[in-house]
Structure formats: structure tokens, C-alpha cells
Coordinates of C-alpha atoms in Angstrom, one line a residue:
M12 CA 15.7 -23.7 33.5
P13 CA 13.0 -23.2 31.2
S14 CA 13.4 -20.8 28.4
R15 CA 12.0 -17.0 28.6
R16 CA 9.6 -18.0 25.6
S17 CA 8.3 -21.0 27.7
L18 CA 7.6 -18.5 30.8
L19 CA 6.0 -16.0 28.5
R20 CA 3.7 -18.6 26.9
S21 CA 2.8 -20.3 30.2
G22 CA 2.0 -16.9 31.7
A23 CA -0.4 -16.4 28.5
V24 CA -1.8 -19.7 28.8
A25 CA -2.9 -19.1 32.5
A26 CA -4.1 -15.4 31.7
A27 CA -6.3 -17.0 28.7
A28 CA -7.4 -20.0 30.8
G29 CA -9.4 -17.4 33.3
L30 CA -11.1 -15.8 30.6
A31 CA -14.9 -17.0 30.2
G32 CA -16.0 -18.8 27.0
C33 CA -12.6 -19.6 25.2
S34 CA -9.5 -21.9 26.2
A35 CA -5.7 -21.4 25.2
L36 CA -3.7 -23.8 23.5
A37 CA -1.8 -25.8 26.2
D38 CA 1.9 -26.1 26.3
D39 CA 2.4 -29.0 28.7
D40 CA 5.4 -30.8 28.0
P41 CA 6.5 -29.4 24.6
V42 CA 9.1 -31.3 22.9
P43 CA 11.9 -29.4 21.2
L44 CA 13.4 -30.0 17.7
A45 CA 17.0 -30.5 17.9
D46 CA 19.1 -27.5 17.3
A47 CA 19.5 -26.7 13.6
T48 CA 22.2 -23.8 13.6
P49 CA 24.0 -24.1 10.2
G50 CA 27.8 -24.3 10.0
P51 CA 30.2 -23.9 7.1
D52 CA 29.2 -27.0 5.4
D53 CA 25.5 -26.4 5.5
W54 CA 22.9 -24.4 3.4
P55 CA 19.8 -25.9 5.0
T56 CA 17.1 -23.7 3.8
D57 CA 16.5 -21.1 1.1
G58 CA 17.7 -18.2 3.1
Y59 CA 20.4 -20.3 4.7
D60 CA 19.8 -19.3 8.3
Q61 CA 16.7 -18.6 10.6
R62 CA 17.4 -14.8 9.8
N63 CA 17.1 -15.4 6.1
S64 CA 20.7 -13.9 5.8
R65 CA 21.5 -15.7 2.7
Y66 CA 25.3 -15.5 3.8
N67 CA 27.4 -18.5 4.8
A68 CA 30.4 -16.9 6.7
G69 CA 32.5 -20.0 7.0
A70 CA 32.1 -21.4 3.5
S71 CA 35.0 -21.3 0.9
P72 CA 33.6 -20.9 -2.5
P73 CA 36.0 -21.3 -5.4
A74 CA 38.3 -18.5 -5.6
S75 CA 38.7 -19.0 -9.4
E76 CA 36.3 -20.4 -12.3
P77 CA 35.1 -23.6 -11.2
T78 CA 34.4 -26.7 -12.7
P79 CA 31.6 -29.4 -12.3
R80 CA 32.7 -32.2 -9.3
W81 CA 29.6 -33.9 -10.2
S82 CA 26.2 -33.5 -11.9
R83 CA 23.0 -35.3 -12.2
E84 CA 19.9 -34.9 -14.6
F85 CA 16.5 -35.3 -13.2
L86 CA 13.0 -34.7 -15.2
F87 CA 13.0 -31.8 -13.0
C88 CA 15.0 -30.8 -9.6
H89 CA 13.6 -27.8 -7.4
D90 CA 16.1 -26.0 -5.4
P91 CA 18.6 -27.7 -3.6
V92 CA 19.6 -27.6 0.3
V93 CA 22.6 -28.9 2.0
R94 CA 23.3 -30.4 5.4
G95 CA 27.1 -31.6 5.7
T96 CA 27.3 -34.7 3.5
R97 CA 23.9 -34.6 2.2
V98 CA 22.1 -32.6 -0.6
V99 CA 18.5 -32.5 -0.6
L100 CA 15.8 -31.7 -3.2
N101 CA 12.4 -32.1 -4.4
T102 CA 12.0 -34.1 -7.8
G103 CA 10.0 -36.8 -9.4
T104 CA 8.7 -38.9 -12.7
E105 CA 5.9 -38.5 -14.7
D106 CA 3.9 -40.4 -12.2
R107 CA 4.7 -39.0 -8.8
E108 CA 7.0 -36.5 -7.1
Y109 CA 9.5 -37.4 -4.1
T110 CA 12.2 -36.0 -1.9
V111 CA 15.7 -37.5 -2.7
G112 CA 18.8 -37.4 -0.5
L113 CA 22.2 -37.2 -2.4
R114 CA 25.7 -37.8 -1.2
A115 CA 27.5 -34.8 -1.3
T116 CA 30.7 -36.2 -2.2
D117 CA 29.8 -37.8 -5.7
G118 CA 26.1 -37.1 -6.4
E119 CA 24.7 -40.7 -5.9
T120 CA 21.4 -41.3 -4.4
A121 CA 21.4 -42.1 -0.8
W122 CA 17.7 -42.3 -0.5
R123 CA 14.3 -41.5 -2.0
S124 CA 11.3 -40.8 0.2
D125 CA 8.1 -42.7 0.3
S126 CA 5.9 -39.5 1.2
E127 CA 5.2 -37.1 -1.7
P128 CA 5.8 -33.6 -1.4
W129 CA 4.0 -30.7 -3.0
G130 CA 5.5 -29.0 -5.8
Y131 CA 7.9 -26.4 -5.5
P132 CA 8.5 -25.7 -2.0
T133 CA 12.4 -26.4 -0.9
P134 CA 12.6 -28.7 1.9
T135 CA 14.1 -27.2 5.6
L136 CA 16.8 -29.2 7.0
G137 CA 16.7 -29.4 10.6
A138 CA 19.6 -31.1 12.7
K139 CA 18.6 -34.9 11.8
R140 CA 15.4 -34.4 9.4
A141 CA 14.4 -32.9 6.2
Y142 CA 10.9 -31.4 6.8
V143 CA 9.0 -31.4 3.6
T144 CA 5.3 -29.8 2.8
G145 CA 3.0 -32.2 1.2
P146 CA -0.4 -32.1 0.0
D147 CA -2.2 -33.5 3.1
C148 CA 0.5 -32.9 5.7
A149 CA 4.0 -31.8 6.6
F150 CA 6.4 -34.7 6.9
G151 CA 10.0 -35.4 7.8
V152 CA 12.4 -37.8 6.8
D153 CA 16.0 -39.0 8.2
L154 CA 18.6 -37.4 6.7
A155 CA 20.7 -40.7 6.8
T156 CA 18.4 -43.0 5.8
G157 CA 15.2 -41.2 4.3
A158 CA 12.9 -43.0 6.5
E159 CA 10.0 -41.0 7.7
T160 CA 10.4 -40.2 11.3
W161 CA 7.8 -37.3 11.9
R162 CA 4.5 -36.0 10.7
G163 CA 2.3 -33.1 11.5
D164 CA -0.4 -34.0 14.0
P165 CA -3.0 -33.9 13.4
C166 CA -2.2 -33.9 9.4
E167 CA -3.7 -30.8 7.5
G168 CA -3.6 -29.9 3.8
A169 CA -2.8 -26.8 2.0
N170 CA 1.1 -26.7 2.7
T171 CA 2.2 -24.7 0.0
A172 CA 5.5 -22.9 1.7
S173 CA 8.7 -24.3 3.4
G174 CA 9.5 -23.6 6.8
T175 CA 12.4 -22.2 9.5
V176 CA 13.7 -24.2 12.2
A177 CA 14.4 -22.2 15.3
D178 CA 14.3 -22.4 18.9
G179 CA 13.2 -25.9 19.2
R180 CA 10.4 -25.5 16.7
L181 CA 9.3 -25.9 13.1
Y182 CA 7.7 -22.4 11.8
L183 CA 5.5 -22.5 8.7
E184 CA 2.1 -22.0 7.3
Y185 CA 0.5 -25.1 8.1
G186 CA -3.3 -25.9 7.4
G187 CA -3.9 -22.5 6.5
Y188 CA -2.1 -20.9 10.0
F189 CA 1.1 -19.8 10.6
S190 CA 2.2 -22.3 13.1
A191 CA 4.7 -23.9 15.5
L192 CA 5.3 -27.6 15.5
D193 CA 7.4 -29.4 17.8
A194 CA 9.4 -32.7 17.6
T195 CA 6.3 -34.7 17.8
G196 CA 4.5 -32.9 15.0
K197 CA 2.1 -31.2 17.4
R198 CA 1.1 -27.6 16.8
R199 CA 2.2 -25.5 19.8
W200 CA 1.2 -22.1 18.6
A201 CA -0.6 -20.7 15.7
T202 CA -2.2 -17.2 14.2
S203 CA -4.4 -16.7 11.4
H204 CA -1.9 -14.7 9.7
E205 CA -0.5 -15.9 6.4
A206 CA 3.4 -16.3 5.9
R207 CA 5.4 -16.9 2.6
A208 CA 8.2 -19.4 2.6
T209 CA 11.2 -19.5 5.1
P210 CA 9.8 -16.9 7.9
A211 CA 12.5 -15.3 9.5
I212 CA 13.0 -16.2 13.5
V213 CA 14.5 -14.1 16.0
G214 CA 14.0 -14.4 19.7
D215 CA 10.1 -14.1 20.3
T216 CA 9.5 -12.7 16.9
A217 CA 8.9 -13.8 13.5
Y218 CA 9.0 -11.7 10.4
V219 CA 7.1 -12.7 7.7
A220 CA 5.8 -11.5 4.2
T221 CA 2.5 -12.0 2.2
A222 CA 1.9 -10.6 -1.2
F223 CA 0.8 -7.1 0.3
A224 CA 2.8 -6.4 3.4
V225 CA 5.8 -7.3 5.9
A226 CA 4.8 -8.1 9.4
A227 CA 6.4 -8.6 13.0
L228 CA 4.6 -11.4 14.8
D229 CA 4.5 -12.2 18.6
L230 CA 5.4 -15.7 19.0
T231 CA 4.3 -15.5 22.6
A232 CA 0.6 -14.1 21.7
T233 CA -2.2 -16.1 23.5
A234 CA -3.8 -18.8 21.3
R235 CA -7.6 -19.3 22.1
E236 CA -10.0 -22.0 21.1
W237 CA -13.4 -20.9 21.1
P238 CA -16.2 -23.2 22.6
W239 CA -18.3 -23.3 19.4
Q240 CA -15.4 -24.3 17.2
D241 CA -15.1 -28.1 16.6
P242 CA -12.1 -29.5 18.4
D243 CA -11.9 -32.0 15.6
G244 CA -12.2 -29.4 12.9
D245 CA -9.5 -27.7 10.8
T246 CA -9.7 -24.6 13.2
P247 CA -6.7 -24.8 16.0
A248 CA -6.6 -22.8 19.0
H249 CA -4.7 -19.5 17.3
A250 CA -4.0 -15.9 18.1
D251 CA -6.1 -13.6 16.0
R252 CA -4.5 -11.1 13.3
Q253 CA -4.6 -8.1 15.9
A254 CA -3.4 -9.8 19.1
A255 CA 0.0 -11.3 17.0
R256 CA 0.7 -8.6 15.2
T257 CA 3.6 -6.3 16.7
W258 CA 3.6 -4.1 13.4
Q259 CA 2.9 -4.3 9.9
E260 CA 4.1 -2.3 6.9
P261 CA 2.1 -1.0 5.1
P262 CA -0.3 -0.7 8.0
D263 CA -3.2 -1.7 6.0
S264 CA -2.9 -4.2 3.3
S265 CA -4.2 -2.8 -0.1
L266 CA -4.5 -4.6 -3.7
V267 CA -2.7 -1.4 -5.2
G268 CA 1.0 -0.7 -4.1
P269 CA 4.0 -2.8 -3.6
R270 CA 4.0 -6.4 -3.6
Y271 CA 6.6 -8.4 -1.0
Y272 CA 7.1 -12.0 -2.9
H273 CA 10.0 -13.0 -0.5
S274 CA 10.1 -13.5 3.0
P275 CA 12.4 -10.7 4.6
A276 CA 16.0 -10.9 6.2
V277 CA 16.8 -9.8 9.9
S278 CA 19.8 -8.0 11.0
D279 CA 20.5 -7.1 14.9
S280 CA 18.4 -3.7 14.4
L281 CA 16.7 -3.8 11.0
V282 CA 14.4 -5.9 8.6
F283 CA 15.5 -5.8 5.0
A284 CA 12.4 -6.4 2.6
T285 CA 12.6 -6.2 -1.3
A286 CA 9.3 -4.9 -2.7
T287 CA 8.3 -5.3 -6.3
R288 CA 6.5 -2.4 -8.0
D289 CA 2.8 -3.2 -8.9
D290 CA 2.8 -1.5 -12.3
R291 CA 6.2 -2.0 -14.2
A292 CA 9.5 -3.9 -13.5
G293 CA 12.1 -2.9 -11.0
G294 CA 11.4 -2.3 -7.2
A295 CA 13.1 -1.5 -3.9
L296 CA 14.9 -2.8 -0.9
R297 CA 13.4 -1.2 1.9
A298 CA 15.2 -1.2 5.5
L299 CA 12.7 -1.2 8.4
G300 CA 13.2 -0.9 12.3
R301 CA 12.9 -4.3 13.9
S302 CA 11.0 -2.8 16.8
T303 CA 8.5 -0.7 15.0
G304 CA 8.6 -1.6 11.1
E305 CA 9.4 2.3 10.5
E306 CA 11.3 2.7 7.2
R307 CA 14.9 3.8 8.0
W308 CA 16.0 4.1 4.1
S309 CA 15.4 2.4 0.9
V310 CA 17.1 2.2 -2.4
A311 CA 15.0 1.7 -5.5
S312 CA 15.4 1.0 -9.1
P313 CA 14.9 2.8 -11.2
P314 CA 15.9 5.4 -8.8
D315 CA 13.4 7.5 -6.6
R316 CA 13.4 11.1 -7.8
D317 CA 12.6 14.1 -5.9
P318 CA 10.3 16.6 -7.7
G319 CA 12.4 18.5 -10.6
E320 CA 15.4 16.2 -10.1
E321 CA 17.1 14.9 -13.2
R322 CA 16.9 11.4 -14.0
R323 CA 20.0 9.2 -12.7
E324 CA 22.1 7.1 -14.9
A325 CA 21.0 3.4 -13.7
P326 CA 20.3 0.2 -15.8
D327 CA 16.5 0.0 -16.8
P328 CA 15.2 -2.7 -14.5
V329 CA 13.6 -5.6 -16.6
S330 CA 12.8 -8.0 -13.5
E331 CA 11.8 -8.3 -10.0
P332 CA 14.3 -7.6 -6.9
V333 CA 15.7 -10.5 -5.5
P334 CA 16.3 -11.1 -1.6
P335 CA 19.3 -9.8 -0.3
V336 CA 22.4 -11.0 1.2
V337 CA 23.0 -9.7 4.7
T338 CA 26.4 -9.6 6.6
D339 CA 27.4 -7.9 9.9
D340 CA 28.0 -4.6 8.1
L341 CA 26.6 -5.0 4.6
V342 CA 23.5 -5.8 2.7
V343 CA 23.8 -6.8 -1.0
T344 CA 21.0 -6.3 -3.2
G345 CA 19.6 -6.7 -6.8
L346 CA 16.8 -4.7 -7.8
G347 CA 15.7 -6.2 -11.1
D348 CA 18.3 -4.7 -13.2
R349 CA 21.6 -5.6 -14.2
Q350 CA 23.4 -4.4 -11.2
V351 CA 24.7 -5.7 -7.9
L352 CA 24.5 -3.2 -5.3
A353 CA 26.1 -3.2 -1.7
L354 CA 25.2 -0.8 1.0
D355 CA 26.1 -0.3 4.5
H356 CA 23.5 -0.8 7.2
G357 CA 23.0 2.8 7.3
G358 CA 21.9 2.8 3.7
E359 CA 25.0 4.2 2.0
I360 CA 26.3 2.7 -1.1
Q361 CA 29.5 1.1 -0.7
W362 CA 29.9 -0.7 -4.1
A363 CA 28.2 -1.0 -7.5
R364 CA 28.6 -3.6 -10.1
S365 CA 27.4 -3.8 -13.5
L366 CA 26.7 -7.1 -14.9
D367 CA 25.8 -8.0 -18.7
H368 CA 22.6 -9.9 -17.8
S369 CA 20.0 -9.1 -15.1
V370 CA 20.4 -10.5 -11.5
T371 CA 17.7 -13.1 -10.6
E372 CA 19.4 -14.6 -7.4
L373 CA 22.3 -13.9 -4.8
A374 CA 24.0 -16.0 -2.4
G375 CA 26.9 -14.8 0.0
A376 CA 29.8 -17.0 1.4
G377 CA 33.0 -16.1 3.0
D378 CA 34.5 -13.2 1.0
T379 CA 32.3 -13.7 -2.1
V380 CA 29.1 -12.7 -3.3
L381 CA 27.6 -15.0 -6.1
A382 CA 25.0 -13.6 -8.6
V383 CA 22.6 -15.7 -10.9
T384 CA 21.9 -13.9 -14.1
H385 CA 19.5 -14.4 -16.7
D386 CA 19.2 -12.5 -20.2
R387 CA 15.8 -11.0 -20.4
S388 CA 15.7 -10.5 -23.9
I389 CA 15.4 -14.5 -24.2
E390 CA 12.3 -15.6 -21.9
R391 CA 12.4 -18.4 -19.5
T392 CA 10.6 -20.5 -22.1
G393 CA 13.7 -20.2 -24.3
A394 CA 17.1 -21.5 -24.0
G395 CA 20.3 -19.5 -23.6
H396 CA 22.4 -17.0 -21.7
G397 CA 22.2 -18.2 -17.8
G398 CA 25.2 -17.3 -16.0
M399 CA 27.0 -17.3 -12.5
V400 CA 29.1 -14.5 -11.5
A401 CA 31.3 -14.4 -8.4
L402 CA 32.2 -10.7 -7.0
G403 CA 34.4 -9.8 -4.0
L404 CA 32.0 -9.0 -0.9
E405 CA 34.4 -5.8 0.0
S406 CA 34.7 -4.2 -3.3
G407 CA 32.6 -6.0 -5.9
S408 CA 35.5 -6.8 -7.9
R409 CA 34.7 -9.6 -10.2
R410 CA 36.6 -12.9 -9.6
W411 CA 35.1 -15.1 -12.2
S412 CA 32.1 -15.9 -14.3
L413 CA 30.3 -19.0 -16.1
G414 CA 28.0 -19.1 -18.9
F415 CA 25.4 -22.0 -19.2
D416 CA 23.3 -22.9 -22.2
D417 CA 20.4 -22.3 -20.3
H418 CA 18.6 -20.7 -17.3
V419 CA 20.2 -21.2 -13.9
S420 CA 18.3 -21.2 -10.3
G421 CA 18.5 -22.7 -6.9
L422 CA 22.0 -21.1 -5.5
A423 CA 23.4 -23.0 -2.4
V424 CA 26.9 -22.7 -1.1
A425 CA 28.3 -25.1 1.3
G426 CA 32.0 -26.1 2.2
G427 CA 34.1 -25.4 -1.0
S428 CA 31.2 -26.2 -3.4
V429 CA 28.4 -24.2 -5.2
Y430 CA 25.2 -26.2 -6.1
A431 CA 22.8 -24.8 -8.6
T432 CA 20.3 -26.2 -11.0
V433 CA 20.6 -25.7 -14.5
V434 CA 17.7 -26.3 -17.5
A435 CA 19.0 -29.5 -19.3
D436 CA 16.6 -29.7 -22.1
R437 CA 13.5 -28.4 -23.8
Q438 CA 10.7 -29.3 -26.3
A439 CA 10.2 -27.4 -29.5
D440 CA 7.6 -25.2 -27.4
G441 CA 10.0 -24.2 -24.8
D442 CA 8.7 -26.3 -22.2
V443 CA 11.5 -27.7 -19.8
V444 CA 11.5 -31.7 -20.1
A445 CA 15.2 -32.2 -18.0
E446 CA 17.1 -30.2 -15.2
R447 CA 20.7 -30.9 -14.1
L448 CA 21.9 -30.4 -10.7
V449 CA 25.7 -29.4 -10.8
A450 CA 27.8 -29.3 -7.9
L451 CA 30.9 -26.8 -8.8
S452 CA 34.3 -26.5 -7.0

């Protein structure tokens, strides 16, 4: 039986076909991607799942201070992602970049891609492939062998954001358009909206962020191709901004105001977005209604004050807020200061935990929240004072902590292991010349 989305799209196509002067993007015989729902042994995207919850409920992270199970050193290694027995990341040599698949058991190389990724964006792991953005196309490599088995069709450049696999499609900004690609690589839908990496996809809606706003996009909006557009050119059939937009917050993008540098996370009724202040450190976590985008509540650092209200005690923010961890009843955030803050979905604070250094990344797994920390008195161009702290999800109690000789990033939790990237060596001027991927258990 066709899905609701297929029926809606078919209806949109039929309606558009009757309009003079334009044609709709065809949806004949679409080929879906295999289901990529993550399990306890996976961390397949930066946000863990298609809702960007950053929470692996079935994983079992170390209950006490872990030790390295294995480590691998690279010239550089971007954030790792995990699918079962395979750890995948972008890395390279001085001559070229490539995507590498490592065995999760011992860190040994299983394969190295011939196709070249484009810089920092993290691969997105489907059920059978790693989908990677490149300078002139997006490509997919087999997780078992590393052989290229998929390419965007047609190939288009300017691919700088990783995607999300949901409902049989790969959703990402592709060739300058937010797009849905199928198992043959063909674009099945597109809109002229921008979207940062790993958009959240729930049902017929994509929740995306740009630098200036958070928006909900209708994935059933009619995509049109106008007769004067070259069918062989770079402009695909697409839904325009107004047609595709369900809501946007703020309604009008502005060069003045908060910035949204991370894709939002989505619960059953709310959209959680971290906003960075445009004039100083710190920011806010905003909870928006899924259907309207209306703000339900927010929490900020430094705390917002009513006129005449005295300043409340809180760490001074020195950094930017990070993407939150979202469970069925909690949202856990760091707002650019030295606190991890847990709130219920109604915005009531359940616990707050102060740490020695500022929080730069969060990930949740089982009954634990992991926080990456960084001493902001030492810039990222200088060594020292990276850390990782494990807190109890329900109470915020400290379970264990680890210190590193340099900065840490790229947190992923799969099965009983924690994967992270650690700076291993620097030149005298502070430039990083080696990074190490560590598997902790």
C-alpha cells in the first residue's frame, strides 16, 4: 500500500500538472533507501537519529572510569559515526581526503574510499552505506567493503552539509537546494530553502536551521520546473520558499539577532533549538511548538531578567550553546557556560551540575549523559585541559571523569563504548598536525 507521503506527493503532482506554464517533479516508481533506524550498537549521524535526539536509549556506556580499548592516530580525523561493527569517519593525507571504515572491535582499517569527501561534514550511515558529501557530488560506499555503490544523479557540487536518512530518502542540502534523494541517487523532491547538517525529519515535515532562523518545511509541497529553465542546468524542479515553509522562527530572517548554528531536535510536540547571541558569549535553548513554531519556553545563559530583577547566580558564559540531548521526558543542555542543565519538557529545571570547564558537546546513552569539556582560558590553538564527564541522567550525579592532554570532540556512544577524537600533536604555532580516535570502554 502506498505511504501517506506518496499519496500526498502524487496528488500534488497531479494538481501541478494542470497548471499552465510549469511542470511538477515526477514521482514515478520511486526507489526507497533501506530502513536506517538506529539501534543500541549504532550512532549513525551527528544527532544519533532522524529526530536529532543525541540519545541512544539502548546503549550501555561505562559505569566507571573507562580505559582505551583501542586508539588510531591520523593526520586529522573528523567526528566518528558508528553502525554495528563499523566505525566511519572522514580523514586523509596531505595529498587527499578520503572516508575510512574501521573495525569497531580493534580499530583496524576495513576499507578506504576512492571517492573524496569535502572536508568536515560527518558521513551519514544508512542501513548498508555511508553517505558522504563531496566537492562535485554526494556518494555512498558499502559499509562492508568500501566500494562505491551510489551517487547523486545528476552530480552537483556545493555539498557542504551531511544528511539524514528517513522514510526511504536521504535528506540534505544538495547542489544548493534542500533535497530528498532516493536509492538510485535521483532527486525526488527539492526546495530552495537552505539547511544546515543533519536536518530533523518527522513524518511529512523537515525541521531545519540556517544561520538566521529555524523552520518547518512541508515535504509534500509541490515542486515545479518552469519552462524557461534549462532542464540540463543546475536548477531542479523545486518548491519555492513560501510554498514549502510551514513556519519559521523568527518569521523574517535578520542580520541582527540570535544565530542558529545547529539543526534542531524534535520531540512529540516540541522543537528544541539552541540560539547563539549575536553580540556576546552564551545563548538560549528555545522550545517551539511543532505545529506552529510558537515559543513555549526558553532558558538562557546569562539568565534573562525582568526589568528591575537582580542578577541571578550562574557561571559566566564563555562559549556557545550546544545541541541538546532529548529523552522522552527530559531535555539536557549546555548554554556556553560551565553547567549541564536538565529540564522537563515543560521547561522546569530538574537538576543543574556545575563543571570545572565549559561544556562543548553532549551525548546521551542509557542512564548517562556525557559532556565534553574545554578550558576556555586556553584557546583551541593551544594544548591542554580537554575532558569528558559522565553524569547520571536522572539526577546529574557525577559518575566519572577523564582528562586529556588536549582538546576533545566528536562524541559517539554505541553499545558499551564511547568514541571521541582527541588532538594528538601540534606545531609550535598551535596548528594541529595529528589527531587520535579513541574507543573507550
